[in-house]
Short mmCIF file of C-alpha atoms (C1' of nucleotides) in Angstrom, two decimals:
data_model
loop_
_atom_site.label_atom_id
_atom_site.label_comp_id
_atom_site.label_asym_id
_atom_site.label_seq_id
_atom_site.Cartn_x
_atom_site.Cartn_y
_atom_site.Cartn_z
CA UNK A 24 -22.68 -2.92 10.42
CA UNK A 25 -25.39 -3.20 12.20
CA UNK A 26 -28.21 -5.98 11.87
CA UNK A 27 -29.96 -3.75 9.60
CA UNK A 28 -27.73 -4.81 6.51
CA UNK A 29 -28.14 -8.76 7.46
CA UNK A 30 -32.02 -8.07 7.48
CA UNK A 31 -31.80 -7.06 3.60
CA UNK A 32 -32.85 -9.65 0.84
CA UNK A 33 -29.59 -11.67 -0.29
CA UNK A 34 -29.66 -10.04 -3.50
CA UNK A 35 -29.80 -6.70 -2.29
CA UNK A 36 -26.90 -7.72 0.04
CA UNK A 37 -25.05 -9.10 -2.70
CA UNK A 38 -25.42 -6.16 -5.14
CA UNK A 39 -23.80 -3.70 -2.36
CA UNK A 40 -21.06 -6.33 -1.51
CA UNK A 41 -20.38 -6.68 -5.26
CA UNK A 42 -19.95 -2.88 -5.50
CA UNK A 43 -17.91 -2.45 -2.71
CA UNK A 44 -15.75 -5.31 -3.52
CA UNK A 45 -15.29 -4.14 -6.88
CA UNK A 46 -14.16 -0.43 -5.99
CA UNK A 47 -12.04 -1.59 -3.15
CA UNK A 48 -10.39 -3.87 -5.54
CA UNK A 49 -9.58 -0.91 -7.81
CA UNK A 50 -8.74 1.62 -5.74
CA UNK A 51 -6.41 1.86 -2.52
CA UNK A 52 -8.77 2.43 0.71
CA UNK A 53 -8.16 6.19 0.48
CA UNK A 54 -8.92 6.64 -2.96
CA UNK A 55 -12.08 4.36 -3.12
CA UNK A 56 -14.98 6.71 -2.72
CA UNK A 57 -18.34 5.53 -1.05
CA UNK A 58 -19.98 7.83 -3.69
CA UNK A 59 -18.79 5.45 -6.44
CA UNK A 60 -19.72 2.41 -4.28
CA UNK A 61 -23.53 3.86 -3.85
CA UNK A 62 -23.47 4.60 -7.17
CA UNK A 63 -22.64 0.95 -8.41
CA UNK A 64 -24.75 -0.31 -6.00
CA UNK A 65 -27.85 1.66 -7.15
CA UNK A 66 -28.67 3.06 -4.12
CA UNK A 67 -27.96 6.36 -2.47
CA UNK A 68 -24.93 7.40 -0.56
CA UNK A 69 -27.09 7.97 2.47
CA UNK A 70 -28.70 4.46 2.72
CA UNK A 71 -24.99 3.18 2.52
CA UNK A 72 -24.15 4.94 5.78
CA UNK A 73 -27.67 3.82 6.88
CA UNK A 74 -26.07 0.23 6.77
CA UNK A 75 -22.59 0.70 7.41
CA UNK A 76 -21.06 2.96 10.41
CA UNK A 77 -18.66 4.33 8.13
CA UNK A 78 -16.28 3.53 5.24
CA UNK A 79 -14.02 1.57 7.46
CA UNK A 80 -16.54 -0.86 8.90
CA UNK A 81 -17.54 -1.35 5.20
CA UNK A 82 -13.98 -2.47 4.07
CA UNK A 83 -13.68 -4.47 6.99
CA UNK A 84 -17.16 -6.19 6.46
CA UNK A 85 -16.04 -6.99 3.21
CA UNK A 86 -12.63 -8.51 4.46
CA UNK A 87 -14.53 -10.51 6.26
CA UNK A 88 -16.86 -11.45 3.59
CA UNK A 89 -14.12 -12.63 1.44
CA UNK A 90 -12.43 -14.70 4.10
CA UNK A 91 -15.31 -16.45 4.81
CA UNK A 92 -15.76 -17.33 1.51
CA UNK A 93 -12.27 -18.57 1.01
CA UNK A 94 -12.76 -20.33 4.47
CA UNK A 95 -15.93 -22.00 3.25
CA UNK A 96 -14.34 -23.24 0.12
CA UNK A 97 -11.30 -24.46 1.69
CA UNK A 98 -13.38 -26.33 4.48
CA UNK A 99 -14.79 -29.59 2.82
CA UNK A 100 -12.59 -32.06 1.60
CA UNK A 101 -11.00 -34.84 3.46
CA UNK A 102 -8.44 -33.08 5.10
CA UNK A 103 -8.21 -35.64 8.13
CA UNK A 104 -6.94 -38.25 5.71
CA UNK A 105 -4.15 -36.45 4.29
CA UNK A 106 -0.75 -36.90 6.96
CA UNK A 107 1.82 -35.96 4.84
CA UNK A 108 3.04 -32.29 5.11
CA UNK A 109 3.62 -31.60 1.22
CA UNK A 110 0.30 -33.68 -0.08
CA UNK A 111 -1.39 -31.18 2.03
CA UNK A 112 0.51 -28.49 0.80
CA UNK A 113 -0.40 -29.70 -2.62
CA UNK A 114 -3.89 -29.99 -1.66
CA UNK A 115 -4.60 -26.50 -0.54
CA UNK A 116 -2.58 -25.13 -3.51
CA UNK A 117 -5.10 -27.26 -5.79
CA UNK A 118 -8.46 -25.64 -3.83
CA UNK A 119 -7.25 -22.27 -4.34
CA UNK A 120 -6.10 -22.81 -7.51
CA UNK A 121 -9.55 -23.87 -8.34
CA UNK A 122 -10.92 -20.95 -6.53
CA UNK A 123 -9.06 -18.02 -8.50
CA UNK A 124 -9.46 -19.53 -11.56
CA UNK A 125 -13.16 -19.66 -11.17
CA UNK A 126 -13.50 -16.37 -9.80
CA UNK A 127 -10.57 -14.04 -10.33
CA UNK A 128 -11.87 -11.15 -9.06
CA UNK A 129 -11.29 -12.47 -5.71
CA UNK A 130 -7.84 -13.09 -6.00
CA UNK A 131 -7.59 -9.18 -6.98
CA UNK A 132 -9.26 -8.10 -4.11
CA UNK A 133 -7.66 -10.48 -1.83
CA UNK A 134 -4.00 -9.11 -3.34
CA UNK A 135 -5.43 -5.61 -2.55
CA UNK A 136 -6.46 -6.13 0.70
CA UNK A 137 -3.30 -8.24 1.55
CA UNK A 138 -0.88 -5.43 0.45
CA UNK A 139 -2.71 -2.31 2.28
CA UNK A 140 -0.66 -0.14 3.88
CA UNK A 141 -3.33 2.79 4.93
CA UNK A 142 -3.32 3.40 8.69
CA UNK A 143 -6.97 3.31 9.00
CA UNK A 144 -7.35 -0.31 8.11
CA UNK A 145 -4.01 -1.83 7.97
CA UNK A 146 -3.92 -3.25 11.59
CA UNK A 147 -7.21 -4.22 11.72
CA UNK A 148 -6.61 -6.18 8.07
CA UNK A 149 -3.55 -7.84 9.58
CA UNK A 150 -4.95 -9.31 13.00
CA UNK A 151 -7.46 -11.07 10.36
CA UNK A 152 -4.53 -12.48 8.31
CA UNK A 153 -2.91 -13.64 11.25
CA UNK A 154 -5.89 -15.07 12.79
CA UNK A 155 -6.58 -16.97 9.40
CA UNK A 156 -3.32 -18.14 9.35
CA UNK A 157 -3.44 -19.73 12.70
CA UNK A 158 -6.66 -21.52 12.07
CA UNK A 159 -5.22 -22.51 8.69
CA UNK A 160 -2.28 -23.87 10.89
CA UNK A 161 -4.57 -25.48 13.20
CA UNK A 162 -7.05 -27.11 11.06
CA UNK A 163 -4.63 -28.59 8.12
CA UNK A 164 -1.18 -29.15 9.67
CA UNK A 165 -2.15 -30.26 13.27
CA UNK A 166 -2.19 -33.86 12.71
CA UNK A 167 0.72 -33.97 9.78
CA UNK A 168 3.59 -36.73 10.15
CA UNK A 169 6.34 -34.87 11.89
CA UNK A 170 8.48 -38.14 11.88
CA UNK A 171 9.56 -37.56 8.24
CA UNK A 172 11.10 -34.48 9.15
CA UNK A 173 14.68 -34.15 9.96
CA UNK A 174 14.62 -33.51 13.74
CA UNK A 175 16.44 -29.72 13.68
CA UNK A 176 13.54 -28.89 11.13
CA UNK A 177 10.20 -27.23 12.32
CA UNK A 178 7.42 -28.21 10.36
CA UNK A 179 5.62 -24.71 11.25
CA UNK A 180 8.78 -22.97 9.61
CA UNK A 181 8.78 -24.90 6.38
CA UNK A 182 5.44 -23.50 6.26
CA UNK A 183 6.26 -20.09 6.87
CA UNK A 184 8.81 -19.97 4.39
CA UNK A 185 6.41 -21.22 1.62
CA UNK A 186 4.20 -18.30 2.58
CA UNK A 187 7.22 -15.76 2.39
CA UNK A 188 8.08 -17.29 -1.29
CA UNK A 189 4.51 -17.04 -2.31
CA UNK A 190 4.05 -13.61 -0.81
CA UNK A 191 7.48 -12.35 -2.44
CA UNK A 192 6.65 -13.74 -5.63
CA UNK A 193 2.95 -12.32 -5.68
CA UNK A 194 4.34 -8.64 -4.73
CA UNK A 195 7.19 -8.90 -7.73
CA UNK A 196 4.73 -9.96 -9.99
CA UNK A 197 2.59 -7.06 -8.95
CA UNK A 198 5.57 -4.68 -9.37
CA UNK A 199 5.96 -5.63 -12.28
CA UNK A 200 2.71 -4.64 -13.43
CA UNK A 201 1.56 -8.10 -14.75
CA UNK A 202 -1.89 -9.80 -13.86
CA UNK A 203 -1.23 -12.63 -11.77
CA UNK A 204 -0.82 -15.86 -13.71
CA UNK A 205 -2.00 -18.52 -11.90
CA UNK A 206 -0.24 -21.24 -13.90
CA UNK A 207 3.00 -19.67 -13.62
CA UNK A 208 2.75 -19.41 -10.01
CA UNK A 209 1.87 -22.94 -9.56
CA UNK A 210 4.84 -24.32 -11.85
CA UNK A 211 6.84 -21.95 -9.53
CA UNK A 212 4.96 -23.59 -6.58
CA UNK A 213 6.08 -26.88 -7.61
CA UNK A 214 10.01 -26.06 -7.47
CA UNK A 215 9.89 -24.54 -4.41
CA UNK A 216 8.12 -27.42 -2.57
CA UNK A 217 10.40 -29.92 -3.77
CA UNK A 218 13.59 -27.68 -2.62
CA UNK A 219 11.40 -27.42 0.91
CA UNK A 220 10.71 -31.29 0.71
CA UNK A 221 14.61 -31.78 0.13
CA UNK A 222 15.58 -29.48 2.89
CA UNK A 223 13.22 -30.57 5.55
CA UNK A 224 12.58 -34.44 5.28
CA UNK A 225 15.01 -37.08 6.14
CA UNK A 226 16.75 -38.63 3.27
CA UNK A 227 14.44 -41.60 3.26
CA UNK A 228 11.27 -39.79 2.53
CA UNK A 229 12.64 -37.59 -0.25
CA UNK B 28 12.68 19.13 -10.11
CA UNK B 29 13.78 21.90 -11.71
CA UNK B 30 17.28 23.13 -11.53
CA UNK B 31 16.44 25.79 -9.05
CA UNK B 32 16.76 22.93 -6.16
CA UNK B 33 19.88 21.65 -7.12
CA UNK B 34 21.40 25.12 -7.38
CA UNK B 35 20.67 25.49 -3.43
CA UNK B 36 23.19 25.04 -0.57
CA UNK B 37 23.89 21.42 0.55
CA UNK B 38 22.53 22.18 3.82
CA UNK B 39 19.15 23.55 2.53
CA UNK B 40 18.88 20.63 -0.06
CA UNK B 41 19.40 18.43 2.62
CA UNK B 42 16.60 20.08 5.34
CA UNK B 43 14.14 19.84 2.63
CA UNK B 44 14.83 16.08 1.64
CA UNK B 45 15.05 15.38 5.06
CA UNK B 46 11.53 16.69 5.79
CA UNK B 47 10.07 15.13 2.80
CA UNK B 48 11.97 11.56 3.48
CA UNK B 49 10.86 11.69 7.32
CA UNK B 50 7.03 12.52 5.91
CA UNK B 51 7.06 10.06 3.32
CA UNK B 52 8.35 7.40 5.50
CA UNK B 53 5.43 8.12 8.00
CA UNK B 54 2.36 8.34 5.99
CA UNK B 55 1.12 6.81 2.55
CA UNK B 56 1.45 8.69 -0.45
CA UNK B 57 -1.82 10.19 -0.37
CA UNK B 58 -1.87 10.81 3.33
CA UNK B 59 1.84 12.50 3.46
CA UNK B 60 0.99 16.13 3.32
CA UNK B 61 3.02 18.84 1.17
CA UNK B 62 1.83 21.35 4.01
CA UNK B 63 3.51 19.16 6.55
CA UNK B 64 6.71 18.93 4.66
CA UNK B 65 7.02 22.36 3.87
CA UNK B 66 6.65 22.89 7.84
CA UNK B 67 9.18 20.49 8.89
CA UNK B 68 11.48 21.76 6.41
CA UNK B 69 10.94 25.46 7.59
CA UNK B 70 9.96 26.87 4.43
CA UNK B 71 6.55 27.84 2.83
CA UNK B 72 4.65 25.69 0.72
CA UNK B 73 4.73 28.06 -2.13
CA UNK B 74 8.58 27.50 -1.89
CA UNK B 75 8.39 23.96 -2.14
CA UNK B 76 6.24 24.10 -5.24
CA UNK B 77 8.86 26.61 -6.35
CA UNK B 78 11.32 23.82 -6.48
CA UNK B 79 9.35 20.76 -7.24
CA UNK B 80 7.04 20.77 -10.31
CA UNK B 81 4.17 18.67 -7.90
CA UNK B 82 4.15 16.35 -5.10
CA UNK B 83 4.63 13.44 -7.39
CA UNK B 84 7.86 14.55 -8.45
CA UNK B 85 8.87 15.38 -5.11
CA UNK B 86 8.14 11.88 -4.23
CA UNK B 87 10.13 10.21 -6.71
CA UNK B 88 12.70 12.79 -6.36
CA UNK B 89 13.27 11.24 -3.03
CA UNK B 90 13.21 7.97 -4.35
CA UNK B 91 15.93 8.44 -6.61
CA UNK B 92 17.86 9.86 -3.84
CA UNK B 93 17.31 6.97 -1.47
CA UNK B 94 18.21 4.75 -4.61
CA UNK B 95 21.45 6.43 -5.07
CA UNK B 96 22.31 6.63 -1.45
CA UNK B 97 22.11 3.06 -1.33
CA UNK B 98 23.97 2.44 -4.47
CA UNK B 99 26.70 4.73 -3.45
CA UNK B 100 27.28 2.44 -0.49
CA UNK B 101 27.28 -0.93 -2.17
CA UNK B 102 29.82 0.22 -5.00
CA UNK B 103 33.03 0.66 -3.08
CA UNK B 104 34.57 -2.87 -2.13
CA UNK B 105 36.46 -5.36 -3.95
CA UNK B 106 33.23 -7.01 -6.13
CA UNK B 107 35.35 -8.30 -8.49
CA UNK B 108 37.35 -10.80 -6.43
CA UNK B 109 34.48 -12.53 -5.12
CA UNK B 110 33.45 -15.58 -7.44
CA UNK B 111 31.20 -17.90 -5.18
CA UNK B 112 27.61 -16.77 -5.41
CA UNK B 113 26.69 -17.24 -2.03
CA UNK B 114 29.72 -15.59 -0.80
CA UNK B 115 28.39 -12.46 -3.05
CA UNK B 116 25.12 -13.05 -1.51
CA UNK B 117 26.89 -12.71 1.91
CA UNK B 118 28.76 -9.74 1.26
CA UNK B 119 25.62 -7.88 0.04
CA UNK B 120 24.07 -8.68 3.24
CA UNK B 121 26.55 -7.49 5.45
CA UNK B 122 26.77 -4.27 3.35
CA UNK B 123 23.37 -3.72 3.53
CA UNK B 124 22.97 -4.42 7.44
CA UNK B 125 25.74 -1.96 8.29
CA UNK B 126 23.89 0.59 6.11
CA UNK B 127 20.54 -0.09 8.30
CA UNK B 128 22.15 -0.29 11.25
CA UNK B 129 23.90 3.11 10.85
CA UNK B 130 20.63 4.90 9.66
CA UNK B 131 17.65 3.06 10.03
CA UNK B 132 15.29 5.78 8.85
CA UNK B 133 16.73 4.53 5.33
CA UNK B 134 14.93 1.04 6.17
CA UNK B 135 11.56 2.65 6.98
CA UNK B 136 11.73 4.86 3.92
CA UNK B 137 12.44 1.97 1.68
CA UNK B 138 9.96 -0.47 2.80
CA UNK B 139 7.14 1.93 2.51
CA UNK B 140 8.42 2.75 -1.24
CA UNK B 141 8.39 -0.59 -1.50
CA UNK B 142 5.05 -1.69 -0.65
CA UNK B 143 3.27 1.65 -2.06
CA UNK B 144 0.43 0.69 -3.85
CA UNK B 145 -0.85 4.19 -4.97
CA UNK B 146 -1.71 4.57 -8.58
CA UNK B 147 -0.15 7.89 -8.80
CA UNK B 148 3.45 6.57 -7.59
CA UNK B 149 3.15 2.76 -8.14
CA UNK B 150 4.15 2.26 -11.54
CA UNK B 151 7.17 4.58 -11.58
CA UNK B 152 8.69 3.37 -8.43
CA UNK B 153 8.33 -0.12 -9.68
CA UNK B 154 10.17 0.78 -12.94
CA UNK B 155 12.91 1.99 -10.45
CA UNK B 156 13.03 -1.09 -8.67
CA UNK B 157 13.24 -3.20 -11.62
CA UNK B 158 16.19 -1.31 -12.96
CA UNK B 159 17.86 -1.35 -9.65
CA UNK B 160 17.61 -5.12 -9.44
CA UNK B 161 19.00 -5.51 -13.22
CA UNK B 162 21.71 -3.26 -12.36
CA UNK B 163 22.86 -5.12 -9.19
CA UNK B 164 22.73 -8.32 -11.21
CA UNK B 165 24.96 -7.08 -13.94
CA UNK B 166 27.23 -5.40 -11.27
CA UNK B 167 27.51 -8.33 -8.95
CA UNK B 168 26.66 -11.69 -10.38
CA UNK B 169 27.62 -11.38 -14.18
CA UNK B 170 31.15 -13.13 -13.20
CA UNK B 171 30.10 -15.40 -10.82
CA UNK B 172 31.24 -18.77 -10.81
CA UNK B 173 28.68 -20.81 -12.44
CA UNK B 174 30.63 -23.94 -12.82
CA UNK B 175 29.52 -24.83 -9.15
CA UNK B 176 25.50 -25.21 -10.16
CA UNK B 177 23.94 -28.00 -10.79
CA UNK B 178 23.18 -27.98 -14.78
CA UNK B 179 19.43 -27.40 -14.25
CA UNK B 180 19.51 -25.02 -11.59
CA UNK B 181 19.81 -21.08 -13.19
CA UNK B 182 21.74 -18.75 -10.96
CA UNK B 183 19.24 -15.87 -11.54
CA UNK B 184 16.36 -17.95 -10.29
CA UNK B 185 18.21 -18.84 -7.13
CA UNK B 186 18.73 -15.13 -6.73
CA UNK B 187 15.13 -14.29 -7.45
CA UNK B 188 13.91 -16.83 -5.04
CA UNK B 189 15.97 -15.38 -1.98
CA UNK B 190 14.62 -12.08 -3.11
CA UNK B 191 10.96 -13.55 -2.64
CA UNK B 192 11.94 -15.13 0.53
CA UNK B 193 13.23 -11.68 1.76
CA UNK B 194 10.27 -10.02 0.35
CA UNK B 195 7.98 -12.14 1.99
CA UNK B 196 9.34 -12.11 5.75
CA UNK B 197 9.32 -8.28 5.52
CA UNK B 198 5.84 -8.23 4.71
CA UNK B 199 5.07 -10.82 6.93
CA UNK B 200 6.82 -8.87 9.76
CA UNK B 201 5.10 -5.34 8.65
CA UNK B 202 1.93 -7.06 8.94
CA UNK B 203 2.59 -8.30 12.63
CA UNK B 204 3.26 -4.70 13.39
CA UNK B 205 6.72 -5.19 14.48
CA UNK B 206 10.02 -2.81 13.86
CA UNK B 207 12.03 -4.98 11.53
CA UNK B 208 14.73 -6.61 13.37
CA UNK B 209 17.51 -6.55 11.39
CA UNK B 210 19.50 -9.46 13.49
CA UNK B 211 16.25 -11.68 13.48
CA UNK B 212 16.65 -11.25 9.39
CA UNK B 213 20.09 -12.38 9.30
CA UNK B 214 19.60 -15.01 11.03
CA UNK B 215 16.74 -16.09 8.95
CA UNK B 216 18.79 -15.36 5.65
CA UNK B 217 21.36 -17.82 6.97
CA UNK B 218 18.99 -20.56 7.08
CA UNK B 219 17.77 -19.74 3.69
CA UNK B 220 21.32 -19.30 1.95
CA UNK B 221 22.05 -22.76 3.30
CA UNK B 222 18.88 -24.39 2.12
CA UNK B 223 19.30 -22.61 -1.22
CA UNK B 224 23.18 -23.58 -1.55
CA UNK B 225 22.09 -27.23 -1.08
CA UNK B 226 19.35 -26.89 -3.62
CA UNK B 227 21.33 -25.24 -6.39
CA UNK B 228 25.05 -26.17 -5.71
CA UNK B 229 26.65 -29.82 -7.14
CA UNK B 230 27.33 -32.31 -3.85
CA UNK B 231 31.04 -31.35 -4.33
CA UNK B 232 30.28 -27.73 -3.73
CA UNK B 233 27.88 -27.73 -0.80
"C1'" DA C 25 -58.37 6.39 5.88
"C1'" DC C 26 -54.66 7.36 9.26
"C1'" DC C 27 -50.99 6.90 11.69
"C1'" DA C 28 -46.44 5.33 13.10
"C1'" DT C 29 -42.56 3.06 11.84
"C1'" DA C 30 -38.92 2.18 8.73
"C1'" DC C 31 -36.58 2.73 4.48
"C1'" DT C 32 -34.56 6.12 1.24
"C1'" DT C 33 -33.08 10.38 -0.96
"C1'" DG C 34 -29.65 13.72 -2.23
"C1'" DA C 35 -28.27 18.11 -1.01
"C1'" DC C 36 -25.18 20.05 1.98
"C1'" DC C 37 -21.30 20.62 5.23
"C1'" DG C 38 -16.49 20.83 6.78
"C1'" DG C 39 -12.27 19.13 6.47
"C1'" DC C 40 -8.16 18.28 4.17
"C1'" DC C 41 -4.93 19.01 0.67
"C1'" DG C 42 -2.72 19.99 -3.98
"C1'" DG C 43 -1.42 23.96 -6.54
"C1'" DT C 44 -1.72 29.12 -7.47
"C1'" DC C 45 -0.51 33.92 -7.21
"C1'" DA C 46 -0.33 38.38 -6.30
"C1'" DA C 47 2.45 40.80 -3.09
"C1'" DT C 48 6.67 41.34 -0.62
"C1'" DG C 49 11.36 41.05 0.41
"C1'" DA C 50 16.54 40.62 -0.47
"C1'" DA C 51 20.50 40.73 -3.81
"C1'" DA C 52 23.06 42.71 -7.46
"C1'" DG C 53 24.30 45.56 -10.82
"C1'" DG C 54 24.89 50.05 -12.64
"C1'" DC D 16 19.84 54.99 -5.19
"C1'" DC D 17 17.06 53.01 -8.15
"C1'" DT D 18 15.96 49.18 -10.96
"C1'" DT D 19 15.64 44.76 -12.19
"C1'" DT D 20 15.79 39.97 -11.13
"C1'" DC D 21 15.21 36.07 -8.20
"C1'" DA D 22 13.95 34.31 -3.98
"C1'" DT D 23 9.77 33.81 -0.63
"C1'" DT D 24 5.58 33.92 1.48
"C1'" DG D 25 0.98 32.31 3.04
"C1'" DA D 26 -3.55 33.30 1.87
"C1'" DC D 27 -6.64 31.50 -1.29
"C1'" DC D 28 -8.99 28.33 -4.29
"C1'" DG D 29 -11.29 24.33 -5.92
"C1'" DG D 30 -12.05 19.87 -5.90
"C1'" DC D 31 -12.59 15.37 -3.35
"C1'" DC D 32 -15.22 13.03 0.02
"C1'" DG D 33 -16.61 11.13 4.69
"C1'" DG D 34 -20.54 11.64 6.97
"C1'" DT D 35 -25.33 14.06 8.22
"C1'" DC D 36 -30.04 15.20 8.25
"C1'" DA D 37 -34.74 16.98 7.34
"C1'" DA D 38 -37.68 16.08 4.03
"C1'" DG D 39 -40.11 12.63 1.35
"C1'" DT D 40 -41.73 7.82 0.28
"C1'" DA D 41 -43.41 3.29 1.25
"C1'" DT D 42 -45.28 -0.20 4.31
"C1'" DG D 43 -47.99 -2.26 7.60
"C1'" DG D 44 -51.07 -2.35 11.66
"C1'" DT D 45 -55.72 -0.59 13.31
#
DNA sequence: ACCATACTTGACCGGCCGGTCAATGAAAGG
DNA sequence: CCTTTCATTGACCGGCCGGTCAAGTATGGT
């Protein structure tokens, strides 16, 4: 967007952002219409394109907004105190659980963005996800205790595996057409975590 | 399709199917145009719609074709002789590897179909995937040796976990924008399999 | 009151594309 | 041949939608 948008009052920005987030969560990129967004935001389409160069940049703006919202939520807390890899995972999981429970629309939108395949936005979005992942790795896991790991197991790969599991699980649930049940996910997560711990940690740290 | 299509000569059918598969592999459902398909198949658009009721049914026909192609490929072989769960996994993995190596376009199309989010086709497609999964479970794993499993571990859930891992891995690779490297995938698979075996099998069968 | 600037509108354009249909051609049968 | 049937064409329609723009309205400074 141009700075015209950021000059708007907080409520006006929110209003437009909410409308866009809503529509983009309901339909894939191609089918989500700017007419629809403008109507729900209570403004004319012309004005929408006065704030945003085009649909794509609006989409990416919404994505960035979501990202900063999630990051802000995870930032507080005493990260530095946790040195155990799996305790850290638990901490992150709990935090995200709370976030998604409080505002379920965030999860819906995030899933939609996460599984976008549309040419026009897929590649910028995946760059964002990769960045986020790297940031997270740096912030959360750079100072974990590697001593507990078996020498042949690289911590980062363990995290990757957990991400694969969650990713695949969510995708399968979406395929089944069911709403994501965070409690069920957390139960699965607990099993995966224990399995991964058994695989990654030395005997004495199990 | 109507039976008019199945009455066509094998080559003509193939020609059209190939064109459709090609286009559907390149673009998402909405962007893949029937004009394009007709042109690549060397027929008029009118004729395409003479054979297929609409774009959606063509899409699903291509999906069914792919499914039967994969199923046919996996059917032969001495399945009944394998009773070890993880040997069976290896067998399935090897077979699929060979298939995808010989005809890489199959993998591309399959991935596209697997990650479709378009309203108009997502739900019929996911029904097909679920059916396929159940069939596979019945055909491959109904007679495996459950004795080797720890009592608290349900074999089906172990398979699900492997599927999650593969699903997530493929998705992440796609996000990274790289072509899927089957050798890398097989290397990862080997790690996952060993981890899952350690988790699922009793000590004496490790 | 006036003017300049910024904000806001909605009608409109043009491109894309799924799907239709009247017309044409090709076979087949008598 | 002639006619009936089927296969095939491509021009065309209509809907959708991203993006534009001339015109209108509010705002604030002088």
